CSV table of C-alpha atoms in Angstrom, one decimal:
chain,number,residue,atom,x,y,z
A,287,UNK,CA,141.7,-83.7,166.6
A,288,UNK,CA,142.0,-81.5,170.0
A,289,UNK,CA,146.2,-81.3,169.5
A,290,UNK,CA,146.7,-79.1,172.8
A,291,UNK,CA,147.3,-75.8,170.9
A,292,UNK,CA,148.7,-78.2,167.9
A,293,UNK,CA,151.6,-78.9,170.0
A,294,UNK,CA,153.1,-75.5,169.2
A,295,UNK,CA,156.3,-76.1,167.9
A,296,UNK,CA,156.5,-79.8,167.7
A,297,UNK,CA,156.2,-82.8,170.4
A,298,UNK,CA,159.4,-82.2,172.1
A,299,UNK,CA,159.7,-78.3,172.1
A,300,UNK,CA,157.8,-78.4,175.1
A,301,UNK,CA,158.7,-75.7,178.0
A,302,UNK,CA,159.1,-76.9,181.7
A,303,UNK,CA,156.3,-75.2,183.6
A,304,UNK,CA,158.2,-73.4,186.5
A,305,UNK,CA,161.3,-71.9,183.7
A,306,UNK,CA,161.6,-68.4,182.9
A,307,UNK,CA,163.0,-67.1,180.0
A,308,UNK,CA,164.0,-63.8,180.2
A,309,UNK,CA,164.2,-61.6,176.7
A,310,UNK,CA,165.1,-58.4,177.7
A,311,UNK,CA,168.7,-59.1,179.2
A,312,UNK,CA,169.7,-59.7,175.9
A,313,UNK,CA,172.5,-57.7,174.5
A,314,UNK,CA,175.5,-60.2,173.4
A,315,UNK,CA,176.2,-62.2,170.0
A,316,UNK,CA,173.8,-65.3,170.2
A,317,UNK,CA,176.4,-68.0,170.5
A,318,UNK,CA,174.2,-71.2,171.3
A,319,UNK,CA,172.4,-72.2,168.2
A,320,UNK,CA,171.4,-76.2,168.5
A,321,UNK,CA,173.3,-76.6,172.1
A,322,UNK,CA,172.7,-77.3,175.7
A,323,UNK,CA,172.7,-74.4,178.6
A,324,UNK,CA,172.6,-74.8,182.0
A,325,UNK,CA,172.9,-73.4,184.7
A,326,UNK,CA,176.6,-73.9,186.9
A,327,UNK,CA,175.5,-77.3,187.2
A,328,UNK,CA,179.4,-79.1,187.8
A,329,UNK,CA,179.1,-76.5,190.8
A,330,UNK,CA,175.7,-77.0,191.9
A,331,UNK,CA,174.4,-80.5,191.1
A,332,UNK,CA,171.8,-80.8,193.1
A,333,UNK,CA,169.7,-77.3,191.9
A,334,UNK,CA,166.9,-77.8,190.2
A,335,UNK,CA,166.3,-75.5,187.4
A,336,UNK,CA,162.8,-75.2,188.3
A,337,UNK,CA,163.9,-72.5,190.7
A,338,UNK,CA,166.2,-70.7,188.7
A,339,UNK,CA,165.3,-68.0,186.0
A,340,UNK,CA,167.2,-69.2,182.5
A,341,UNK,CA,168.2,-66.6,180.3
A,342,UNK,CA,167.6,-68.2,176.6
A,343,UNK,CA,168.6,-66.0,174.0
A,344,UNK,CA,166.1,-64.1,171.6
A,345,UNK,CA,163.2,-66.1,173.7
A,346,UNK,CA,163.3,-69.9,172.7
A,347,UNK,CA,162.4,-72.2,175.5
A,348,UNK,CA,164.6,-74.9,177.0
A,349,UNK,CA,163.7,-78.5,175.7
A,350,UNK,CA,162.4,-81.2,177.5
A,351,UNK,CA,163.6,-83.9,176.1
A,352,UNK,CA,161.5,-86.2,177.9
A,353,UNK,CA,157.8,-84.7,177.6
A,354,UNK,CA,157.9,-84.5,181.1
A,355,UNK,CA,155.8,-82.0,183.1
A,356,UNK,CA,157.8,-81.0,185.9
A,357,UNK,CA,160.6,-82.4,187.6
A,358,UNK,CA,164.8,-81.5,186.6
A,359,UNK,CA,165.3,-81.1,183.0
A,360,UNK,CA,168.3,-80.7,181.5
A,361,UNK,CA,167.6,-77.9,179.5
A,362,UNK,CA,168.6,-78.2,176.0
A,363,UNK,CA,168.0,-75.3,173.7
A,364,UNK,CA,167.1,-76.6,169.9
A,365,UNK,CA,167.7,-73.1,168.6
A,366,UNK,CA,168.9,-70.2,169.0
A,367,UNK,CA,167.3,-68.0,166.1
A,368,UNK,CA,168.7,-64.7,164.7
A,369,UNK,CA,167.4,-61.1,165.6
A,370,UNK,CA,164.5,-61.1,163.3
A,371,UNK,CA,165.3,-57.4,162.6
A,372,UNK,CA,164.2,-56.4,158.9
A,373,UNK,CA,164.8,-52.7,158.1
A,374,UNK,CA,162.7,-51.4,155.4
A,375,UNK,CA,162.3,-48.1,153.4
A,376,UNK,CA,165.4,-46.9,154.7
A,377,UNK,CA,168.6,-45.3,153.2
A,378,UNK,CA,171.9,-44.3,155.1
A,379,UNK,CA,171.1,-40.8,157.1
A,380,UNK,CA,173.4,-38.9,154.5
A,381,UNK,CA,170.8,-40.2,151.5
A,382,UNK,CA,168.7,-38.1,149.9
A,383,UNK,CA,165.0,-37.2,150.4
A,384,UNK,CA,165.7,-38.0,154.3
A,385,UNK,CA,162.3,-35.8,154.7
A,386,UNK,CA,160.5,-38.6,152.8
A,387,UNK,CA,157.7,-39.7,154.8
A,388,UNK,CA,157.4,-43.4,156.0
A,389,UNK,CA,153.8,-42.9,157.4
A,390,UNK,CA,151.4,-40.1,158.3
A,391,UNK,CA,149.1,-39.5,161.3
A,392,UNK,CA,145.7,-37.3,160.6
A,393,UNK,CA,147.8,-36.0,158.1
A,394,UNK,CA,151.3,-35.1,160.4
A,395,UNK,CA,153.7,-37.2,158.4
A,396,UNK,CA,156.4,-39.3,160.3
A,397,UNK,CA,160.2,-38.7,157.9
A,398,UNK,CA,162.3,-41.4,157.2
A,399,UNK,CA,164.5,-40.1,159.3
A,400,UNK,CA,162.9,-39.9,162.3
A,401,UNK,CA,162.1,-43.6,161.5
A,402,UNK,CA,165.8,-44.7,161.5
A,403,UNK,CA,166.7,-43.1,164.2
A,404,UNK,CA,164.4,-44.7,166.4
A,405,UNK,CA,165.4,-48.0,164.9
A,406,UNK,CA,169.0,-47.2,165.5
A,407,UNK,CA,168.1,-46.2,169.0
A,408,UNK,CA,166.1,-49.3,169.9
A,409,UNK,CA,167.0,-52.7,167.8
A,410,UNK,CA,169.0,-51.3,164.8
A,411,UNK,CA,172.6,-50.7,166.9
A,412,UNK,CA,172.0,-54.4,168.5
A,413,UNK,CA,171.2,-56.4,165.1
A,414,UNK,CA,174.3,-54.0,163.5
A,415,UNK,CA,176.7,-55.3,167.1
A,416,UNK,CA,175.8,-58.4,166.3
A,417,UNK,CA,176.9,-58.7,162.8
A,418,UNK,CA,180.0,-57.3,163.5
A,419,UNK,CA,180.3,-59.9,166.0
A,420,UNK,CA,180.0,-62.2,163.5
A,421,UNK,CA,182.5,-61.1,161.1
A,422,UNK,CA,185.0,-61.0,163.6
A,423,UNK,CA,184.4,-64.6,164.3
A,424,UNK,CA,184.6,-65.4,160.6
A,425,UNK,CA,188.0,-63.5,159.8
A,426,UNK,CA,189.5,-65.3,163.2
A,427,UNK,CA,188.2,-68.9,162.1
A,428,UNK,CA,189.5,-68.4,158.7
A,429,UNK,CA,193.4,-67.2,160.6
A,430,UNK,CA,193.3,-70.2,162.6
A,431,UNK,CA,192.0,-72.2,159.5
A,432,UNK,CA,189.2,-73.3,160.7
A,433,UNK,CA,186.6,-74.7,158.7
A,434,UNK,CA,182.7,-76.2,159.0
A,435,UNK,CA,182.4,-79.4,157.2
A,436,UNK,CA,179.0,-80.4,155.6
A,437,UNK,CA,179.2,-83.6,157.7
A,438,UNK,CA,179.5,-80.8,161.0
A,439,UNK,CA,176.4,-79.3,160.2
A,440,UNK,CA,174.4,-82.7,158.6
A,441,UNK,CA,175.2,-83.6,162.0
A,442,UNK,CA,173.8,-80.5,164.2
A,443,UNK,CA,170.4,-80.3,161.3
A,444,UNK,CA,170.0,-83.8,162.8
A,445,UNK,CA,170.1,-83.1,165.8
A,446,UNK,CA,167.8,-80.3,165.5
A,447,UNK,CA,165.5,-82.7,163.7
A,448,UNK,CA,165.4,-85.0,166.3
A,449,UNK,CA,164.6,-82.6,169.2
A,450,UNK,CA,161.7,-81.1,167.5
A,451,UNK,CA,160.3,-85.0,166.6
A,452,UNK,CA,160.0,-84.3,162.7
A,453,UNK,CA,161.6,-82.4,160.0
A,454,UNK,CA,158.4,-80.6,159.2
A,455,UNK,CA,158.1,-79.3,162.9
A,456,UNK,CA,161.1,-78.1,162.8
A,457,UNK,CA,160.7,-76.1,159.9
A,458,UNK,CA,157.1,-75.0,161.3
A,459,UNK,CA,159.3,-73.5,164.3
A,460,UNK,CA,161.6,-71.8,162.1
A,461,UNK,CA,158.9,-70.1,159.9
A,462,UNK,CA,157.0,-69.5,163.3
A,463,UNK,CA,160.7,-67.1,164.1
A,464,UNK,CA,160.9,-65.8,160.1
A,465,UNK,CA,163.7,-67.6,159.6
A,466,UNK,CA,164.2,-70.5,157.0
A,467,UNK,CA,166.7,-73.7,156.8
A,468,UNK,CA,169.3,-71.2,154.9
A,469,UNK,CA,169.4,-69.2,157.9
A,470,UNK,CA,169.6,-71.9,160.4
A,471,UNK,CA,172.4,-73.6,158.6
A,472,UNK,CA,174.1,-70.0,158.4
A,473,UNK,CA,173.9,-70.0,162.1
A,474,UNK,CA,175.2,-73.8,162.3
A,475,UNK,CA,178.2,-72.6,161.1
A,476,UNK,CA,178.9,-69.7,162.5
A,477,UNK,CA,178.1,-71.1,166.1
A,478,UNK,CA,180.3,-73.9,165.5
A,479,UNK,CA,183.6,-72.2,164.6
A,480,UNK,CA,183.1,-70.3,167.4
A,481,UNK,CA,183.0,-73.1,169.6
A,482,UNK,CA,186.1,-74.2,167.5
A,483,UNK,CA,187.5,-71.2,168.7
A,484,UNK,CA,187.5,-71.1,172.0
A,485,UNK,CA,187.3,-74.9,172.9
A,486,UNK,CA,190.7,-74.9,172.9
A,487,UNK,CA,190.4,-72.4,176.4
A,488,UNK,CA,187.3,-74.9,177.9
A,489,UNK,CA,187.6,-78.4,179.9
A,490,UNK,CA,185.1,-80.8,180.6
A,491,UNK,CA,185.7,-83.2,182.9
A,492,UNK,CA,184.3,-86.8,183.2
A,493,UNK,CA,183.0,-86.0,186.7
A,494,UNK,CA,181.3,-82.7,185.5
A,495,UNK,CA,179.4,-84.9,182.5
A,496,UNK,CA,178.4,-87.8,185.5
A,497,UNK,CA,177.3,-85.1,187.8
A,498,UNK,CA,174.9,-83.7,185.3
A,499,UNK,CA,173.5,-86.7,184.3
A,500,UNK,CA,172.6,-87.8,187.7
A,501,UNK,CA,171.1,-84.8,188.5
A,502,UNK,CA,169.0,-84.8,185.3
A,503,UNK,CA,168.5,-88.0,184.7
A,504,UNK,CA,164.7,-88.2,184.6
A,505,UNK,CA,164.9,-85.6,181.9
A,506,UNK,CA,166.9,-88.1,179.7
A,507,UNK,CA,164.9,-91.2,179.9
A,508,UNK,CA,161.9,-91.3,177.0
A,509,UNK,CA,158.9,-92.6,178.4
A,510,UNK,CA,156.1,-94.4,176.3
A,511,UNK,CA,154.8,-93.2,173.2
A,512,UNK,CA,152.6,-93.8,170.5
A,513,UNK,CA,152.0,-92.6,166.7
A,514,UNK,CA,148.9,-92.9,164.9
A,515,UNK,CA,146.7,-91.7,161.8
A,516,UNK,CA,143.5,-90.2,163.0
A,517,UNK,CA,140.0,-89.0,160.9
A,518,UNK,CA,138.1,-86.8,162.8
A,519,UNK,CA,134.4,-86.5,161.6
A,520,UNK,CA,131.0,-84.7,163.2
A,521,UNK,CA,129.0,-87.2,163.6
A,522,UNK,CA,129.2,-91.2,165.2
A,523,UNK,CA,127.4,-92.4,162.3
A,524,UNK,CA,130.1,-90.8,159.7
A,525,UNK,CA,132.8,-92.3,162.1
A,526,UNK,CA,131.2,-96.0,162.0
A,527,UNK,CA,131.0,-95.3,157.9
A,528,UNK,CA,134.3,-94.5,157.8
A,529,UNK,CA,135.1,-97.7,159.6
A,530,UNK,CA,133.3,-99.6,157.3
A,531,UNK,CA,135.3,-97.8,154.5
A,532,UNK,CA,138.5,-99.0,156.1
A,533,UNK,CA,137.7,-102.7,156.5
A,534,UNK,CA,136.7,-102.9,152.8
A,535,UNK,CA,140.3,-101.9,152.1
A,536,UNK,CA,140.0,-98.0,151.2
A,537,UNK,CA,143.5,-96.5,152.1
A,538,UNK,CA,143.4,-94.7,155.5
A,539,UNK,CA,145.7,-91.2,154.3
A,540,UNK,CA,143.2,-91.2,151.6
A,541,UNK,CA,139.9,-90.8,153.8
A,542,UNK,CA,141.6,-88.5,156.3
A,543,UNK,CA,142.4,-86.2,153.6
A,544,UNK,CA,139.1,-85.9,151.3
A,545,UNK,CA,136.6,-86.6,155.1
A,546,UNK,CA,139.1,-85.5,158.1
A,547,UNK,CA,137.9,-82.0,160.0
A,548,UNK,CA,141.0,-82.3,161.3
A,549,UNK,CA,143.0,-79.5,159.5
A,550,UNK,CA,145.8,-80.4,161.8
A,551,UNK,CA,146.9,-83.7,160.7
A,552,UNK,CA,144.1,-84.1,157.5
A,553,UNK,CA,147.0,-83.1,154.9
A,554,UNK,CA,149.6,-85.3,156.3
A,555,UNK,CA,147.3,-88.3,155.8
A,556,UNK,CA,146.3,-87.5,159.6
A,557,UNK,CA,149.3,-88.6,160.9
A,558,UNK,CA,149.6,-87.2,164.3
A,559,UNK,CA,153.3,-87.7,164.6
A,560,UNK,CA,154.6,-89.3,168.3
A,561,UNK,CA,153.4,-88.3,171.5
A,562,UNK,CA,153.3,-89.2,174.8
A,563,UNK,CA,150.8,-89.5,177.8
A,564,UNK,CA,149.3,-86.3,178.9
A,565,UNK,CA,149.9,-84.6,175.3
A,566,UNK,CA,146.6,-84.9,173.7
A,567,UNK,CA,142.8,-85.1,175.0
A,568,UNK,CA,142.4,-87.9,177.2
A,569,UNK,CA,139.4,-90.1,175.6
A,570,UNK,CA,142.1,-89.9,172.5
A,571,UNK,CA,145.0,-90.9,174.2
A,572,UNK,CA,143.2,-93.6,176.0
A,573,UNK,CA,142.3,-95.3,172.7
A,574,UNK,CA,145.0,-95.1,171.1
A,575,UNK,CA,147.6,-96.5,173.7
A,576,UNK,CA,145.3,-99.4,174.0
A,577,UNK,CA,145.4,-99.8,170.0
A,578,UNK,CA,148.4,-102.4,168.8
A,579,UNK,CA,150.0,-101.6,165.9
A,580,UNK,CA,147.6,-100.9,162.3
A,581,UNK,CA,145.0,-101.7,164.6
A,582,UNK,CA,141.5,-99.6,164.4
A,583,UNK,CA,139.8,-98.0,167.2
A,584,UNK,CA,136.0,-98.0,167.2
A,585,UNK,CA,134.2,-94.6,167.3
A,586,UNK,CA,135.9,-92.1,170.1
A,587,UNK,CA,134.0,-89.4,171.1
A,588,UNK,CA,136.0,-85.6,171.5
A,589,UNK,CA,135.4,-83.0,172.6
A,590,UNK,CA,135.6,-81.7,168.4
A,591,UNK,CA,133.6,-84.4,167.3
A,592,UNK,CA,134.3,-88.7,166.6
A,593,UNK,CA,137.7,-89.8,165.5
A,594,UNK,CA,138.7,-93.0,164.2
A,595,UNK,CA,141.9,-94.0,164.8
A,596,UNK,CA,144.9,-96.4,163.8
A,597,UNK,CA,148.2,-96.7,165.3
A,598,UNK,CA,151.2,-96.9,163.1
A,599,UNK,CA,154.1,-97.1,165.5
A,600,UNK,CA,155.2,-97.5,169.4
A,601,UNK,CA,158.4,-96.4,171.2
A,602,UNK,CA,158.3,-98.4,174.5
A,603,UNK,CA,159.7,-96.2,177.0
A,604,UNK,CA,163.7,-95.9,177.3
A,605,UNK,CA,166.0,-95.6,180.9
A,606,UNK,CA,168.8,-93.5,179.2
A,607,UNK,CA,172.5,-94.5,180.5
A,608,UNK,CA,175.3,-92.2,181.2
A,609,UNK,CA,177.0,-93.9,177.7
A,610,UNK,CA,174.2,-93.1,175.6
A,611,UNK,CA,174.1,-89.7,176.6
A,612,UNK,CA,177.8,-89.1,177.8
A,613,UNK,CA,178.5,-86.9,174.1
A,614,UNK,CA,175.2,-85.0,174.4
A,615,UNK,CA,176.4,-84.0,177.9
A,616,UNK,CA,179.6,-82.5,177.1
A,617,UNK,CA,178.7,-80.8,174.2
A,618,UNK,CA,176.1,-78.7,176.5
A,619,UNK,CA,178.8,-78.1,179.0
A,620,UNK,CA,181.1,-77.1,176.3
A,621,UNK,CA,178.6,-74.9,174.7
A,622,UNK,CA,177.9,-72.9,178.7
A,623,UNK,CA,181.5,-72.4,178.7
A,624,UNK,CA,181.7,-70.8,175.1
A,625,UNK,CA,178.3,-68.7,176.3
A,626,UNK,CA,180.9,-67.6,179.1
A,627,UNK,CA,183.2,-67.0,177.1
A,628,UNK,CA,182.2,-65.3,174.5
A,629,UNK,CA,181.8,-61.9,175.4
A,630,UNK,CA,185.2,-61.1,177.0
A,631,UNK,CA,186.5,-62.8,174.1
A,632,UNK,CA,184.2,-60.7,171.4
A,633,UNK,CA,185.6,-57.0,173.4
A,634,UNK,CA,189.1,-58.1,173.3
A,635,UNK,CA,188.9,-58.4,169.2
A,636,UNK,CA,186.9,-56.0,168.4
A,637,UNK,CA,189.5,-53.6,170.9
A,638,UNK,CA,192.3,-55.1,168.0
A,639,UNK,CA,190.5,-55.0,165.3
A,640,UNK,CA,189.9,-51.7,163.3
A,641,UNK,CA,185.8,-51.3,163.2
A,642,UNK,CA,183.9,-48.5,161.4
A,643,UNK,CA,180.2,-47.7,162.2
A,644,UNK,CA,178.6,-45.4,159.8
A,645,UNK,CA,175.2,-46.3,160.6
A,646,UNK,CA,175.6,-45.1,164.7
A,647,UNK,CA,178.3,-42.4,163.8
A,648,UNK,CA,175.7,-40.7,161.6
A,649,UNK,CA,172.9,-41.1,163.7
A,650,UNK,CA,175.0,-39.5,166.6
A,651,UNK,CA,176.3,-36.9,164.5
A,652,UNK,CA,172.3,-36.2,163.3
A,653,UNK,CA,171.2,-35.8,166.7
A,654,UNK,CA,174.8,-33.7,167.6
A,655,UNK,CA,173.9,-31.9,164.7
A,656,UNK,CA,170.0,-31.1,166.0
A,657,UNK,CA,170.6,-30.3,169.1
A,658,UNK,CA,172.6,-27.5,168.0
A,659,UNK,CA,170.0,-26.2,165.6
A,660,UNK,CA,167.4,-26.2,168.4
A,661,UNK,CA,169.8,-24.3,171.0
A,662,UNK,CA,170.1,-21.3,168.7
């Protein structure tokens, strides 16, 4: 089955055409894991993203909740992953056998040392920032006793779940990131006492949530869309025998997985999970938003091959109200305001708080150390 690039990261982690997302502005603690960003929207209503540039943190792409292709979209961000920074072969600077070679060139060998300090001058001081960051937000949640509940972050997993349209593509877009569900839920709760901790300092008005619905409100309804179980084969005659299969009661999961060429969907029982107009090849979409439901289509030709398909389930399409979505609202706007917040908040503890760095000390005291040598 011809999935549109297999639908990258799932049905609705879907970018909006005209946003760009900007990675190399960023230099603060990620603080929006699972929540909504935009853009000064109680002060400017009636600006359409589409003509702003969005800074996402470490690159993930604002959610369209709706599938749709252009328009305003309230741009939720599903996640917010951790600097995917693994350090390898590396000891402190003041370990031995700091001449030990991490690579050679034509023979020229490239030290350890000269390794770490390009990783402490490039991504190594950020990812060490960061934790510290996070530490910081730990010891003040735990003064302020402030605690995560398992229900808080069953809650934001669902969430998550939801956005990306199934469990599994969620954790393909976590894998896809080198992260795993430990490290999501790590960020879960970090993110959310931090929002614990400075909610106290934010407001969100009723007027701010209404104004931000109206002006994204398109973004928020769900249009039509289907689910079905598709067997993709070479040839029309293997798609009208496969058909034949079917009526005589062979199980549909079954065929898909032992005849499919579909390695897309063929292991999942060529379930395509639900999608919407305009998300998959059009002879396929065609049929199967005719289909009603655990009906079978005759032989469709693709641009891959024939595909027989069966639909399993319909979501008619959904006007969302200011009700339905009045808690997702806020909790955007209060997430913006932590984002805000944060960093003024993050310099003003760690200015308090008594913070040794060994790992850019030494390398500063390396370089201090080399420059001498050479101006003898």
């Amino acid at each position: 089955m011809d999935d549109k690039d297999n639908k990258e990261l799932g049905n609705n982690q879907r970018q909006d055409e005209d946003t760009t997302v900007d990675n190399s502005e960023h230099s603060e603690l990620n603080v929006q894991s699972g929540q909504a960003q935009t853009e000064e929207v109680s002060e400017q209503p009636e600006q359409a993203l589409d003509d702003q540039n969005v800074v996402v943190n470490e690159g993930v792409a604002p959610v369209n909740p709706s599938g749709l292709k252009s328009g305003k979209v309230w741009p939720i961000v599903s996640l917010v992953l951790a600097l995917a920074l693994i350090i390898v072969l590396i000891k402190p600077p003041f370990a031995s056998n700091k001449q030990e070679a991490v690579a050679t060139v034509n023979g020229v060998e490239i030290s350890k040392a000269d390794f770490y300090d390009k990783l402490v001058q490039g991504s190594g001081k950020q990812a060490l920032d960061e934790m510290i960051g996070k530490e910081l937000v730990n010891q003040e949640a735990k003064k302020a006793n402030i605690a995560v509940t398992q229900a808080d972050i069953d809650k934001r997993l669902k969430s998550f779940t939801e956005s990306f349209g199934s469990e599994e593509n969620l954790n393909q877009a976590l894998e896809s990131y080198g992260m795993t569900k430990d490290d999501l839920i790590k960020d879960i709760d970090f993110n959310l006492k931090l929002t614990k901790l400075l909610e106290p300092q934010i407001k969100v008005t009723d007027e701010e949530i209404k104004q931000t619905f109206d002006s994204y409100k398109d973004s928020f309804n769900t249009p039509e869309q289907v689910r079905a179980s598709v067997i993709l084969v070479a040839t029309e005659e293997e798609a009208k025998d496969i058909i034949t299969q079917l009526k005589g009661g062979t199980d549909f999961a079954e065929l898909a997985k032992s005849k499919s060429l579909d390695t897309v969907t063929k292991d999942k029982g060529g379930d395509t999970d639900f999608f919407g107009r305009g998300e998959q090849e059009e002879a396929i979409e065609n049929a199967a938003f005719k289909l009603k439901k655990d009906e079978i289509s005759e032989p469709v030709k693709t641009s891959q091959g024939y595909e027989v398909i069966k639909l399993t389930d319909r979501k008619e399409a959904h006007e969302a109200t200011l009700e339905e979505k009045k808690e997702e609202i806020r909790e955007g706007l209060v997430a913006q305001q932590v984002s805000q917040l944060t960093g003024t908040w993050l310099e003003e503890k760690k200015s308090k708080a008594t913070i040794k760095n060994t790992l850019t000390d030494a390398a500063s005291a390396d370089n201090v150390s080399g420059n001498v040598s050479t101006n003898k």
